[in-house]
mmCIF file of C-alpha atoms and ligand atoms in Angstrom:
data_model
loop_
_atom_site.group_PDB
_atom_site.id
_atom_site.type_symbol
_atom_site.label_atom_id
_atom_site.label_comp_id
_atom_site.label_asym_id
_atom_site.label_seq_id
_atom_site.Cartn_x
_atom_site.Cartn_y
_atom_site.Cartn_z
ATOM 1 C CA MET A 1 -12.709 -25.430 31.518
ATOM 2 C CA THR A 2 -12.426 -22.182 33.439
ATOM 3 C CA SER A 3 -14.991 -19.436 33.308
ATOM 4 C CA LEU A 4 -13.288 -16.071 33.060
ATOM 5 C CA PRO A 5 -14.777 -12.991 34.696
ATOM 6 C CA VAL A 6 -17.594 -11.306 32.829
ATOM 7 C CA LEU A 7 -16.494 -7.880 31.706
ATOM 8 C CA PRO A 8 -18.705 -4.874 32.423
ATOM 9 C CA LEU A 9 -21.204 -4.006 29.726
ATOM 10 C CA SER A 10 -21.740 -0.526 28.440
ATOM 11 C CA PRO A 11 -25.395 0.527 28.600
ATOM 12 C CA ASP A 12 -27.341 0.369 25.353
ATOM 13 C CA PRO A 13 -27.622 3.726 23.611
ATOM 14 C CA PRO A 14 -30.956 5.453 24.173
ATOM 15 C CA GLY A 15 -33.623 5.640 21.469
ATOM 16 C CA ARG A 16 -33.785 3.768 18.190
ATOM 17 C CA ARG A 17 -30.684 1.785 17.412
ATOM 18 C CA PRO A 18 -29.144 2.314 14.005
ATOM 19 C CA ALA A 19 -28.653 -0.825 11.904
ATOM 20 C CA LEU A 20 -25.101 -0.091 10.820
ATOM 21 C CA PRO A 21 -22.293 0.183 13.322
ATOM 22 C CA PRO A 22 -20.494 3.510 13.615
ATOM 23 C CA ARG A 23 -17.616 4.013 11.185
ATOM 24 C CA HIS A 24 -14.238 2.835 12.422
ATOM 25 C CA LEU A 25 -10.748 3.332 11.034
ATOM 26 C CA ALA A 26 -10.591 -0.377 10.145
ATOM 27 C CA ASP A 27 -13.393 0.240 7.617
ATOM 28 C CA LEU A 28 -11.057 2.489 5.633
ATOM 29 C CA ASP A 29 -7.670 2.174 4.000
ATOM 30 C CA LEU A 30 -4.948 4.567 5.115
ATOM 31 C CA ALA A 31 -5.817 7.179 2.469
ATOM 32 C CA GLY A 32 -9.457 7.085 3.577
ATOM 33 C CA ARG A 33 -8.424 7.590 7.200
ATOM 34 C CA GLN A 34 -6.214 10.526 6.253
ATOM 35 C CA ALA A 35 -9.063 12.169 4.361
ATOM 36 C CA LEU A 36 -11.372 11.695 7.323
ATOM 37 C CA VAL A 37 -8.867 13.106 9.806
ATOM 38 C CA ALA A 38 -8.401 16.127 7.549
ATOM 39 C CA GLU A 39 -12.195 16.589 7.452
ATOM 40 C CA LEU A 40 -12.093 16.672 11.242
ATOM 41 C CA GLY A 41 -9.615 19.545 11.012
ATOM 42 C CA GLU A 42 -6.528 17.634 12.098
ATOM 43 C CA PRO A 43 -3.290 17.082 10.211
ATOM 44 C CA ALA A 44 -3.389 13.942 8.070
ATOM 45 C CA PHE A 45 -0.417 12.351 9.841
ATOM 46 C CA ARG A 46 -2.630 11.787 12.865
ATOM 47 C CA ALA A 47 -4.319 9.009 10.871
ATOM 48 C CA ARG A 48 -1.012 7.164 10.731
ATOM 49 C CA GLN A 49 -0.441 7.698 14.464
ATOM 50 C CA LEU A 50 -3.868 6.330 15.368
ATOM 51 C CA SER A 51 -3.430 3.419 12.965
ATOM 52 C CA THR A 52 -0.054 2.571 14.486
ATOM 53 C CA HIS A 53 -1.667 2.371 17.895
ATOM 54 C CA TYR A 54 -4.550 0.213 16.728
ATOM 55 C CA PHE A 55 -2.867 -2.157 14.256
ATOM 56 C CA GLY A 56 0.803 -1.890 15.192
ATOM 57 C CA ARG A 57 0.684 -1.785 18.983
ATOM 58 C CA LEU A 58 -2.806 -3.214 19.525
ATOM 59 C CA VAL A 59 -3.605 -0.214 21.731
ATOM 60 C CA ARG A 60 -7.202 1.042 21.788
ATOM 61 C CA ASP A 61 -7.241 3.127 24.961
ATOM 62 C CA PRO A 62 -6.770 6.840 24.081
ATOM 63 C CA ALA A 63 -5.027 7.428 27.432
ATOM 64 C CA ARG A 64 -2.131 5.333 26.188
ATOM 65 C CA MET A 65 -1.692 7.322 22.952
ATOM 66 C CA THR A 66 0.717 9.735 24.538
ATOM 67 C CA ASP A 67 2.228 10.910 21.249
ATOM 68 C CA LEU A 68 -1.074 12.715 20.558
ATOM 69 C CA PRO A 69 -2.152 15.862 22.433
ATOM 70 C CA ALA A 70 -4.684 14.857 25.114
ATOM 71 C CA ALA A 71 -7.689 16.716 23.652
ATOM 72 C CA THR A 72 -6.971 15.486 20.107
ATOM 73 C CA ARG A 73 -6.618 11.937 21.342
ATOM 74 C CA GLU A 74 -10.094 11.771 22.813
ATOM 75 C CA ARG A 75 -11.690 13.483 19.832
ATOM 76 C CA LEU A 76 -9.964 11.402 17.167
ATOM 77 C CA ALA A 77 -10.291 8.108 18.978
ATOM 78 C CA GLY A 78 -13.956 8.969 19.564
ATOM 79 C CA SER A 79 -14.494 9.526 15.827
ATOM 80 C CA LEU A 80 -12.272 6.816 14.371
ATOM 81 C CA MET A 81 -12.191 4.113 16.996
ATOM 82 C CA PRO A 82 -15.699 3.743 18.442
ATOM 83 C CA ARG A 83 -16.167 0.600 20.497
ATOM 84 C CA LEU A 84 -17.579 -2.049 18.162
ATOM 85 C CA LEU A 85 -17.272 -5.194 20.249
ATOM 86 C CA THR A 86 -18.262 -5.354 23.882
ATOM 87 C CA PRO A 87 -16.938 -8.500 25.526
ATOM 88 C CA VAL A 88 -19.773 -10.347 27.232
ATOM 89 C CA ARG A 89 -18.036 -13.551 28.204
ATOM 90 C CA GLU A 90 -14.791 -15.358 27.637
ATOM 91 C CA LEU A 91 -14.409 -19.095 28.149
ATOM 92 C CA ALA A 92 -11.182 -21.052 28.083
ATOM 93 C CA CYS A 93 -10.302 -24.735 27.815
ATOM 94 C CA ASP A 94 -7.336 -26.893 26.744
ATOM 95 C CA ASP A 95 -5.337 -25.333 29.624
ATOM 96 C CA GLY A 96 -5.992 -21.863 28.273
ATOM 97 C CA ALA A 97 -4.817 -22.690 24.741
ATOM 98 C CA THR A 98 -8.371 -22.293 23.376
ATOM 99 C CA ARG A 99 -10.480 -19.260 24.244
ATOM 100 C CA LYS A 100 -13.929 -18.396 22.992
ATOM 101 C CA ALA A 101 -15.078 -14.797 23.175
ATOM 102 C CA LEU A 102 -18.732 -13.765 23.024
ATOM 103 C CA TRP A 103 -19.247 -10.177 21.879
ATOM 104 C CA ARG A 104 -22.222 -7.862 21.861
ATOM 105 C CA LEU A 105 -22.388 -5.545 18.862
ATOM 106 C CA HIS A 106 -23.735 -1.991 18.971
ATOM 107 C CA ASP A 107 -27.268 -3.126 18.098
ATOM 108 C CA GLY A 108 -27.364 -5.984 20.605
ATOM 109 C CA SER A 109 -26.460 -8.716 18.084
ATOM 110 C CA LEU A 110 -24.139 -11.377 19.479
ATOM 111 C CA VAL A 111 -21.192 -13.002 17.728
ATOM 112 C CA GLU A 112 -18.371 -15.291 18.781
ATOM 113 C CA SER A 113 -14.687 -15.709 17.930
ATOM 114 C CA VAL A 114 -12.188 -18.356 18.990
ATOM 115 C CA LEU A 115 -8.477 -17.945 19.765
ATOM 116 C CA MET A 116 -6.355 -21.094 19.431
ATOM 117 C CA GLY A 117 -2.742 -21.345 20.544
ATOM 118 C CA TYR A 118 -0.353 -23.981 19.163
ATOM 119 C CA PRO A 119 3.374 -24.379 19.838
ATOM 120 C CA ASP A 120 4.275 -22.726 16.537
ATOM 121 C CA ARG A 121 1.367 -20.401 15.774
ATOM 122 C CA VAL A 122 -1.680 -18.574 17.043
ATOM 123 C CA THR A 123 -4.928 -18.739 15.058
ATOM 124 C CA VAL A 124 -8.146 -16.819 15.456
ATOM 125 C CA CYS A 125 -11.411 -18.026 14.028
ATOM 126 C CA ILE A 126 -13.649 -15.039 13.283
ATOM 127 C CA SER A 127 -17.271 -14.433 12.359
ATOM 128 C CA SER A 128 -18.407 -12.622 9.228
ATOM 129 C CA GLN A 129 -22.131 -12.437 10.011
ATOM 130 C CA ALA A 130 -24.339 -12.443 13.094
ATOM 131 C CA GLY A 131 -26.069 -15.783 12.564
ATOM 132 C CA CYS A 132 -26.071 -17.501 9.192
ATOM 133 C CA GLY A 133 -28.609 -17.961 6.418
ATOM 134 C CA MET A 134 -27.225 -21.184 4.949
ATOM 135 C CA ALA A 135 -29.284 -23.557 7.154
ATOM 136 C CA CYS A 136 -26.922 -26.552 7.207
ATOM 137 C CA PRO A 137 -28.816 -28.918 9.533
ATOM 138 C CA PHE A 138 -25.750 -30.141 11.493
ATOM 139 C CA CYS A 139 -24.445 -26.648 12.327
ATOM 140 C CA ALA A 140 -25.649 -24.752 15.406
ATOM 141 C CA THR A 141 -25.111 -21.337 13.796
ATOM 142 C CA GLY A 142 -27.438 -22.214 10.920
ATOM 143 C CA GLN A 143 -30.359 -23.050 13.194
ATOM 144 C CA ALA A 144 -31.255 -19.509 14.241
ATOM 145 C CA GLY A 145 -30.960 -17.946 10.779
ATOM 146 C CA LEU A 146 -29.231 -14.748 9.742
ATOM 147 C CA THR A 147 -29.402 -11.589 11.836
ATOM 148 C CA ARG A 148 -27.167 -9.330 9.756
ATOM 149 C CA ASN A 149 -23.859 -8.878 7.966
ATOM 150 C CA LEU A 150 -20.943 -7.564 9.998
ATOM 151 C CA SER A 151 -19.140 -4.442 8.875
ATOM 152 C CA THR A 152 -15.512 -4.672 7.753
ATOM 153 C CA ALA A 153 -14.330 -3.176 11.038
ATOM 154 C CA GLU A 154 -16.510 -5.503 13.127
ATOM 155 C CA ILE A 155 -14.804 -8.419 11.361
ATOM 156 C CA VAL A 156 -11.280 -6.990 11.639
ATOM 157 C CA ASP A 157 -11.720 -5.911 15.256
ATOM 158 C CA GLN A 158 -12.296 -9.523 16.372
ATOM 159 C CA ALA A 159 -8.803 -10.409 15.121
ATOM 160 C CA VAL A 160 -7.170 -7.230 16.425
ATOM 161 C CA TYR A 161 -8.771 -7.645 19.827
ATOM 162 C CA LEU A 162 -7.677 -11.272 20.147
ATOM 163 C CA ALA A 163 -4.217 -10.428 18.782
ATOM 164 C CA GLY A 164 -3.995 -8.148 21.826
ATOM 165 C CA VAL A 165 -5.061 -10.995 24.119
ATOM 166 C CA ALA A 166 -2.359 -13.227 22.597
ATOM 167 C CA ALA A 167 0.234 -10.445 22.856
ATOM 168 C CA SER A 168 -0.499 -10.124 26.569
ATOM 169 C CA GLY A 169 0.837 -13.666 26.973
ATOM 170 C CA ALA A 170 -2.585 -15.146 27.747
ATOM 171 C CA VAL A 171 -1.953 -18.219 25.594
ATOM 172 C CA SER A 172 0.887 -20.002 27.352
ATOM 173 C CA GLY A 173 3.119 -22.206 25.252
ATOM 174 C CA SER A 174 2.388 -20.264 22.059
ATOM 175 C CA PRO A 175 4.121 -17.392 20.324
ATOM 176 C CA PRO A 176 2.690 -14.009 21.374
ATOM 177 C CA ARG A 177 2.006 -12.873 17.839
ATOM 178 C CA LEU A 178 -1.221 -13.703 16.023
ATOM 179 C CA SER A 179 -0.213 -15.439 12.779
ATOM 180 C CA HIS A 180 -3.313 -17.074 11.272
ATOM 181 C CA VAL A 181 -6.924 -16.040 10.704
ATOM 182 C CA VAL A 182 -9.680 -18.372 9.556
ATOM 183 C CA PHE A 183 -13.118 -17.148 8.477
ATOM 184 C CA MET A 184 -14.733 -20.203 10.030
ATOM 185 C CA GLY A 185 -16.774 -18.574 12.769
ATOM 186 C CA MET A 186 -20.404 -17.583 12.443
ATOM 187 C CA GLY A 187 -21.793 -16.744 9.028
ATOM 188 C CA GLU A 188 -21.098 -17.393 5.369
ATOM 189 C CA PRO A 189 -18.184 -15.120 4.435
ATOM 190 C CA LEU A 190 -18.951 -15.074 0.707
ATOM 191 C CA ALA A 191 -22.517 -13.931 1.427
ATOM 192 C CA ASN A 192 -20.960 -10.753 2.909
ATOM 193 C CA TYR A 193 -18.508 -10.526 0.053
ATOM 194 C CA SER A 194 -17.186 -6.982 -0.185
ATOM 195 C CA ARG A 195 -16.819 -6.504 3.563
ATOM 196 C CA VAL A 196 -15.027 -9.813 3.917
ATOM 197 C CA VAL A 197 -12.626 -9.037 1.062
ATOM 198 C CA ASP A 198 -11.964 -5.600 2.560
ATOM 199 C CA ALA A 199 -11.364 -7.243 5.939
ATOM 200 C CA VAL A 200 -8.861 -9.646 4.347
ATOM 201 C CA ARG A 201 -7.034 -6.707 2.776
ATOM 202 C CA ARG A 202 -6.897 -4.895 6.108
ATOM 203 C CA LEU A 203 -5.716 -7.977 8.008
ATOM 204 C CA CYS A 204 -2.914 -8.469 5.498
ATOM 205 C CA ALA A 205 -1.799 -4.889 4.803
ATOM 206 C CA PRO A 206 1.432 -4.093 6.623
ATOM 207 C CA ALA A 207 1.101 -1.930 9.763
ATOM 208 C CA PRO A 208 0.028 0.796 10.220
ATOM 209 C CA GLU A 209 -2.445 0.288 7.372
ATOM 210 C CA GLY A 210 -3.341 -3.180 8.638
ATOM 211 C CA LEU A 211 -2.402 -6.081 10.863
ATOM 212 C CA GLY A 212 0.385 -7.356 8.611
ATOM 213 C CA LEU A 213 -0.632 -11.028 8.377
ATOM 214 C CA SER A 214 0.556 -13.134 5.477
ATOM 215 C CA GLN A 215 -2.237 -13.762 2.936
ATOM 216 C CA ARG A 216 -1.159 -17.391 2.949
ATOM 217 C CA HIS A 217 -2.107 -17.542 6.610
ATOM 218 C CA VAL A 218 -5.689 -16.442 5.992
ATOM 219 C CA THR A 219 -8.406 -18.978 5.138
ATOM 220 C CA VAL A 220 -11.851 -18.089 3.810
ATOM 221 C CA SER A 221 -14.360 -20.918 4.176
ATOM 222 C CA THR A 222 -17.519 -21.219 2.095
ATOM 223 C CA VAL A 223 -20.529 -23.466 1.620
ATOM 224 C CA GLY A 224 -19.909 -23.049 -2.115
ATOM 225 C CA LEU A 225 -21.433 -19.824 -3.449
ATOM 226 C CA VAL A 226 -20.120 -20.386 -6.962
ATOM 227 C CA PRO A 227 -20.262 -16.855 -8.443
ATOM 228 C CA ALA A 228 -18.555 -15.426 -5.350
ATOM 229 C CA MET A 229 -15.881 -18.146 -5.429
ATOM 230 C CA ARG A 230 -15.111 -17.216 -9.043
ATOM 231 C CA ARG A 231 -15.007 -13.546 -8.142
ATOM 232 C CA LEU A 232 -12.652 -14.230 -5.231
ATOM 233 C CA ALA A 233 -10.300 -16.067 -7.600
ATOM 234 C CA GLY A 234 -9.903 -12.777 -9.485
ATOM 235 C CA GLU A 235 -9.105 -10.555 -6.473
ATOM 236 C CA GLY A 236 -5.351 -11.137 -6.704
ATOM 237 C CA LEU A 237 -5.282 -12.510 -3.161
ATOM 238 C CA SER A 238 -3.302 -15.603 -2.070
ATOM 239 C CA VAL A 239 -5.653 -16.645 0.687
ATOM 240 C CA THR A 240 -6.605 -20.297 1.188
ATOM 241 C CA LEU A 241 -10.103 -21.204 0.107
ATOM 242 C CA ALA A 242 -11.845 -23.843 2.202
ATOM 243 C CA LEU A 243 -14.883 -25.538 0.694
ATOM 244 C CA SER A 244 -17.402 -27.140 3.044
ATOM 245 C CA LEU A 245 -18.271 -30.123 0.851
ATOM 246 C CA HIS A 246 -19.461 -32.764 3.363
ATOM 247 C CA ALA A 247 -20.830 -35.075 0.644
ATOM 248 C CA PRO A 248 -19.512 -36.118 -2.780
ATOM 249 C CA ASP A 249 -22.988 -36.705 -4.272
ATOM 250 C CA ASP A 250 -25.801 -34.245 -4.916
ATOM 251 C CA GLU A 251 -28.504 -36.329 -3.298
ATOM 252 C CA LEU A 252 -26.890 -36.149 0.142
ATOM 253 C CA ARG A 253 -25.286 -32.725 -0.279
ATOM 254 C CA ASP A 254 -28.692 -31.217 -1.133
ATOM 255 C CA GLU A 255 -29.693 -32.147 2.412
ATOM 256 C CA LEU A 256 -26.477 -31.419 4.351
ATOM 257 C CA VAL A 257 -25.609 -28.149 2.594
ATOM 258 C CA PRO A 258 -28.924 -26.831 1.248
ATOM 259 C CA VAL A 259 -27.247 -24.284 -1.046
ATOM 260 C CA ASN A 260 -26.279 -27.359 -3.103
ATOM 261 C CA GLN A 261 -29.804 -27.265 -4.487
ATOM 262 C CA ARG A 262 -28.669 -24.131 -6.335
ATOM 263 C CA TRP A 263 -25.013 -25.007 -7.153
ATOM 264 C CA LYS A 264 -24.289 -28.702 -7.542
ATOM 265 C CA VAL A 265 -21.187 -30.645 -6.485
ATOM 266 C CA ALA A 266 -19.731 -30.585 -10.019
ATOM 267 C CA GLU A 267 -20.184 -26.803 -10.344
ATOM 268 C CA VAL A 268 -18.784 -26.095 -6.909
ATOM 269 C CA LEU A 269 -15.711 -28.262 -7.539
ATOM 270 C CA ASP A 270 -15.208 -26.588 -10.932
ATOM 271 C CA ALA A 271 -15.152 -23.206 -9.192
ATOM 272 C CA ALA A 272 -12.718 -24.612 -6.596
ATOM 273 C CA TRP A 273 -10.324 -25.837 -9.327
ATOM 274 C CA ASP A 274 -10.603 -22.479 -11.036
ATOM 275 C CA TYR A 275 -9.591 -20.854 -7.729
ATOM 276 C CA ALA A 276 -6.659 -23.270 -7.356
ATOM 277 C CA SER A 277 -5.378 -22.708 -10.864
ATOM 278 C CA ARG A 278 -5.691 -18.915 -10.738
ATOM 279 C CA THR A 279 -4.115 -18.499 -7.300
ATOM 280 C CA GLY A 280 -1.808 -21.527 -7.143
ATOM 281 C CA ARG A 281 -3.316 -22.247 -3.727
ATOM 282 C CA ARG A 282 -4.374 -25.707 -2.656
ATOM 283 C CA VAL A 283 -8.094 -25.802 -1.841
ATOM 284 C CA SER A 284 -9.009 -27.212 1.544
ATOM 285 C CA VAL A 285 -12.032 -29.521 1.290
ATOM 286 C CA GLU A 286 -13.916 -29.696 4.600
ATOM 287 C CA TYR A 287 -15.838 -32.886 5.356
ATOM 288 C CA ALA A 288 -17.619 -33.393 8.687
ATOM 289 C CA MET A 289 -17.718 -37.126 9.470
ATOM 290 C CA ILE A 290 -21.324 -37.997 10.364
ATOM 291 C CA ARG A 291 -22.052 -41.547 11.462
ATOM 292 C CA ASP A 292 -23.964 -43.596 8.855
ATOM 293 C CA VAL A 293 -24.768 -40.428 6.926
ATOM 294 C CA ASN A 294 -21.736 -39.506 4.811
ATOM 295 C CA ASP A 295 -19.010 -41.846 6.084
ATOM 296 C CA GLN A 296 -19.524 -44.970 3.923
ATOM 297 C CA PRO A 297 -16.526 -46.483 2.087
ATOM 298 C CA TRP A 298 -18.211 -45.876 -1.284
ATOM 299 C CA ARG A 299 -18.471 -42.155 -0.505
ATOM 300 C CA ALA A 300 -14.772 -42.087 0.371
ATOM 301 C CA ASP A 301 -14.016 -43.702 -2.988
ATOM 302 C CA LEU A 302 -16.288 -41.309 -4.863
ATOM 303 C CA LEU A 303 -14.689 -38.322 -3.088
ATOM 304 C CA GLY A 304 -11.267 -39.760 -3.922
ATOM 305 C CA ARG A 305 -12.174 -39.953 -7.627
ATOM 306 C CA LEU A 306 -13.467 -36.363 -7.634
ATOM 307 C CA LEU A 307 -10.332 -34.976 -5.980
ATOM 308 C CA ALA A 308 -7.521 -37.199 -7.311
ATOM 309 C CA GLY A 309 -4.923 -35.228 -9.234
ATOM 310 C CA ARG A 310 -6.355 -31.874 -8.078
ATOM 311 C CA LEU A 311 -4.708 -29.158 -5.988
ATOM 312 C CA ALA A 312 -6.729 -30.165 -2.934
ATOM 313 C CA HIS A 313 -6.370 -31.295 0.645
ATOM 314 C CA VAL A 314 -9.145 -32.974 2.624
ATOM 315 C CA ASN A 315 -9.775 -31.914 6.193
ATOM 316 C CA LEU A 316 -12.047 -34.407 7.933
ATOM 317 C CA ILE A 317 -13.855 -32.887 10.919
ATOM 318 C CA PRO A 318 -15.251 -35.302 13.523
ATOM 319 C CA LEU A 319 -18.850 -34.059 13.866
ATOM 320 C CA ASN A 320 -19.174 -31.817 16.888
ATOM 321 C CA PRO A 321 -22.324 -32.161 18.970
ATOM 322 C CA THR A 322 -24.936 -29.418 18.580
ATOM 323 C CA PRO A 323 -28.191 -28.966 20.500
ATOM 324 C CA GLY A 324 -31.069 -31.017 19.145
ATOM 325 C CA SER A 325 -29.018 -32.652 16.402
ATOM 326 C CA ARG A 326 -29.961 -36.210 15.545
ATOM 327 C CA TRP A 327 -26.475 -36.977 14.249
ATOM 328 C CA ASP A 328 -23.265 -38.296 15.826
ATOM 329 C CA ALA A 329 -19.620 -38.364 14.866
ATOM 330 C CA SER A 330 -18.386 -41.404 12.954
ATOM 331 C CA PRO A 331 -16.665 -44.106 15.010
ATOM 332 C CA LYS A 332 -12.857 -43.899 14.844
ATOM 333 C CA PRO A 333 -12.406 -47.140 12.817
ATOM 334 C CA VAL A 334 -14.834 -45.810 10.198
ATOM 335 C CA GLU A 335 -12.962 -42.514 10.131
ATOM 336 C CA ARG A 336 -9.626 -44.324 9.731
ATOM 337 C CA GLU A 337 -10.971 -46.347 6.819
ATOM 338 C CA PHE A 338 -12.259 -43.169 5.158
ATOM 339 C CA VAL A 339 -8.812 -41.587 5.503
ATOM 340 C CA ARG A 340 -7.130 -44.741 4.183
ATOM 341 C CA ARG A 341 -9.287 -44.824 1.056
ATOM 342 C CA LEU A 342 -8.740 -41.160 0.293
ATOM 343 C CA ARG A 343 -4.982 -41.505 0.700
ATOM 344 C CA GLU A 344 -5.024 -44.634 -1.459
ATOM 345 C CA ALA A 345 -6.651 -42.510 -4.151
ATOM 346 C CA GLY A 346 -3.689 -40.124 -3.833
ATOM 347 C CA VAL A 347 -5.600 -37.396 -1.978
ATOM 348 C CA SER A 348 -3.788 -35.681 0.896
ATOM 349 C CA THR A 349 -6.010 -36.012 3.971
ATOM 350 C CA THR A 350 -5.861 -35.039 7.635
ATOM 351 C CA VAL A 351 -8.311 -35.172 10.531
ATOM 352 C CA ARG A 352 -8.904 -31.870 12.277
ATOM 353 C CA ASP A 353 -8.513 -31.612 16.043
ATOM 354 C CA THR A 354 -11.665 -30.826 17.985
ATOM 355 C CA ARG A 355 -10.368 -27.751 19.775
ATOM 356 C CA GLY A 356 -12.864 -25.976 21.961
ATOM 357 C CA ARG A 357 -15.542 -28.672 22.048
ATOM 358 C CA GLU A 358 -16.203 -28.399 25.773
ATOM 359 C CA ILE A 359 -16.833 -24.661 25.550
ATOM 360 C CA ASP A 360 -19.026 -25.043 22.446
ATOM 361 C CA GLY A 361 -16.282 -23.325 20.511
ATOM 362 C CA ALA A 362 -15.539 -26.000 17.926
ATOM 363 C CA CYS A 363 -16.651 -26.047 14.263
ATOM 364 C CA GLY A 364 -20.373 -25.640 13.953
ATOM 365 C CA GLN A 365 -20.992 -24.979 17.639
ATOM 366 C CA LEU A 366 -21.008 -21.178 17.634
ATOM 367 C CA ALA A 367 -24.507 -20.053 18.474
ATOM 368 C CA ALA A 368 -23.720 -16.881 20.423
ATOM 369 C CA SER A 369 -26.207 -17.289 23.202
ATOM 370 C CA GLU A 370 -25.751 -15.537 26.513
ATOM 371 C CA THR A 371 -27.404 -18.459 28.247
ATOM 372 C CA GLY A 372 -25.499 -21.125 26.306
ATOM 373 C CA SER A 373 -24.902 -24.526 27.842
ATOM 374 C CA ALA A 374 -21.303 -23.544 28.573
ATOM 375 C CA ASP A 375 -22.556 -21.101 31.229
ATOM 376 C CA GLY A 376 -22.058 -22.066 34.825
ATOM 377 C CA ARG A 377 -20.794 -25.561 34.132
HETATM 378 N N1 LIG B 1 -20.262 -20.784 6.312
HETATM 379 C C1 LIG B 1 -18.859 -21.110 6.088
HETATM 380 C C2 LIG B 1 -17.985 -20.739 7.236
HETATM 381 C C3 LIG B 1 -18.185 -21.577 8.491
HETATM 382 S S1 LIG B 1 -16.823 -22.616 8.656
HETATM 383 C C4 LIG B 1 -18.740 -22.586 5.738
HETATM 384 O O1 LIG B 1 -19.708 -23.318 5.963
HETATM 385 O O2 LIG B 1 -17.725 -22.996 5.215
HETATM 386 C C5 LIG B 1 -17.374 -23.790 9.794
HETATM 387 C C6 LIG B 1 -17.045 -25.200 9.330
HETATM 388 O O3 LIG B 1 -17.522 -26.131 10.304
HETATM 389 C C7 LIG B 1 -17.757 -25.539 8.045
HETATM 390 O O4 LIG B 1 -16.972 -26.402 7.265
HETATM 391 C C8 LIG B 1 -18.977 -26.251 8.573
HETATM 392 O O5 LIG B 1 -19.595 -27.050 7.598
HETATM 393 C C9 LIG B 1 -18.383 -27.063 9.681
HETATM 394 N N2 LIG B 1 -19.357 -27.504 10.667
HETATM 395 C C10 LIG B 1 -20.572 -26.998 10.911
HETATM 396 N N3 LIG B 1 -21.198 -27.679 11.882
HETATM 397 C C11 LIG B 1 -20.349 -28.634 12.269
HETATM 398 C C12 LIG B 1 -20.407 -29.663 13.254
HETATM 399 N N4 LIG B 1 -21.478 -29.807 14.025
HETATM 400 N N5 LIG B 1 -19.332 -30.471 13.390
HETATM 401 C C13 LIG B 1 -18.246 -30.311 12.619
HETATM 402 N N6 LIG B 1 -18.131 -29.364 11.677
HETATM 403 C C14 LIG B 1 -19.179 -28.547 11.496
#
C-alpha cells in the first residue's frame, strides 16, 4: 500500500454552517441549468458549455474553460460548480488498481469512495449518505450511525471526480474511461431515494447532460427497503439491483440486517422478483460469508430453494474485518461447499474479490475516519 500525498484543505467557512450543500449543476438537468444561467443574466447556451466541461471533459478548473469569457467563467463556475468534495486523503493498493478517496463535505462530514481498475473496465463505488442508519452489526459504516443524506451532486461528483482520476491514466492496466458505478459505499441508497434516483439519471444521461454511463453498468445496493424497491422497479431504469440478504431465514437475518424486523425475507425476495420481472434485470443477491454464523450447508440449501428458477445471481463476499467485530470470514473449504450447493440447486454463484482490504476500502469497511487504521501504516 502506498500513501498518497494529502491534498491541501480549504478552510471551513466562517459562522454557522448550512446543512445543505450549495447548489451545483449536477443537481439539475440540462433545462434546469439553462434556466439558472438565464437567471444569472447569461445566455442559456453557457449551461451547455459548462456541462460539457464538467461531464464531457471532466474539467472543473474555470481557468481551463477557455471557450468562455474570463469574467463569465469565474462567475458561472462559482455559481454552478461550487466545490462539494475536498479530498482529504487518497490511499492506493493492489499496485494502484484500487484507490480509496476520503472526502470532506462542506459541513465537515466525511465520506469515502473507491476506484477499482480491472483489465476490461473501471468501477467506482460511491456513497449515498454520510454514515448509515441501518445498523448491520458486521459493517463498519453502520456502527457510527447516520450523519446525513448526500445531495444529488455530492453523489454524482464522487463518480465524476474519480472518472477524472482514471482518465489521467492513474489506474495502470485499465481502460481510461470510467464504465461502472456501484452504490455500495457508505449509506443506504434507497433511504435517500429521490437524490439517488436523480444521481442515477445524471450518471447515465449522455454528455453534456450527464456522464453517459450505461444504465446496465450501474448497480444500486439495498438492505431491502421493500416500498422503495417496488418504487424503483417503476422508474423505467435498467440498473442492476443488489440485495444484501446475508441470511435465508428470518431468525438470523433479523440480527444481521436489522431492517429485516420490518420487512421479512419472503417480502424482500418478493420485491426483488417484482424488480426482476419489471426490468428484465437479474437481481444480485449479496451474502457475506461469516464463519459459523450464516455459512452452514443447510443455509446454502435453503438459499438455493429460495432462489432456484429466479432471475438471480449470488455474490458471496468473504467477510471483511471491521474494528471490534466478533466475526470472521468463513474458511475456504466451507465457502467452496456453500458455492457447490448453490450451484447444484441451479443458482448462478460467484465469490467476490476482496479488493481494497488493506486500505479498509473493501465492502463494509468504509468508516470515513481521518485517523483510520490505514493512516501511517
Ligand atoms: N446499504 C447498502 C449499500 C452498501 S453495499 C447495502 O447494504 O446493500 C455494501 C455491501 O457490503 C453490502 O452488501 C453489505 O452488507 C456488505 N458488507 C458490509 N459489511 C461487510 C463486511 N464486513 N464484509 C463483507 N461485506 C460487508
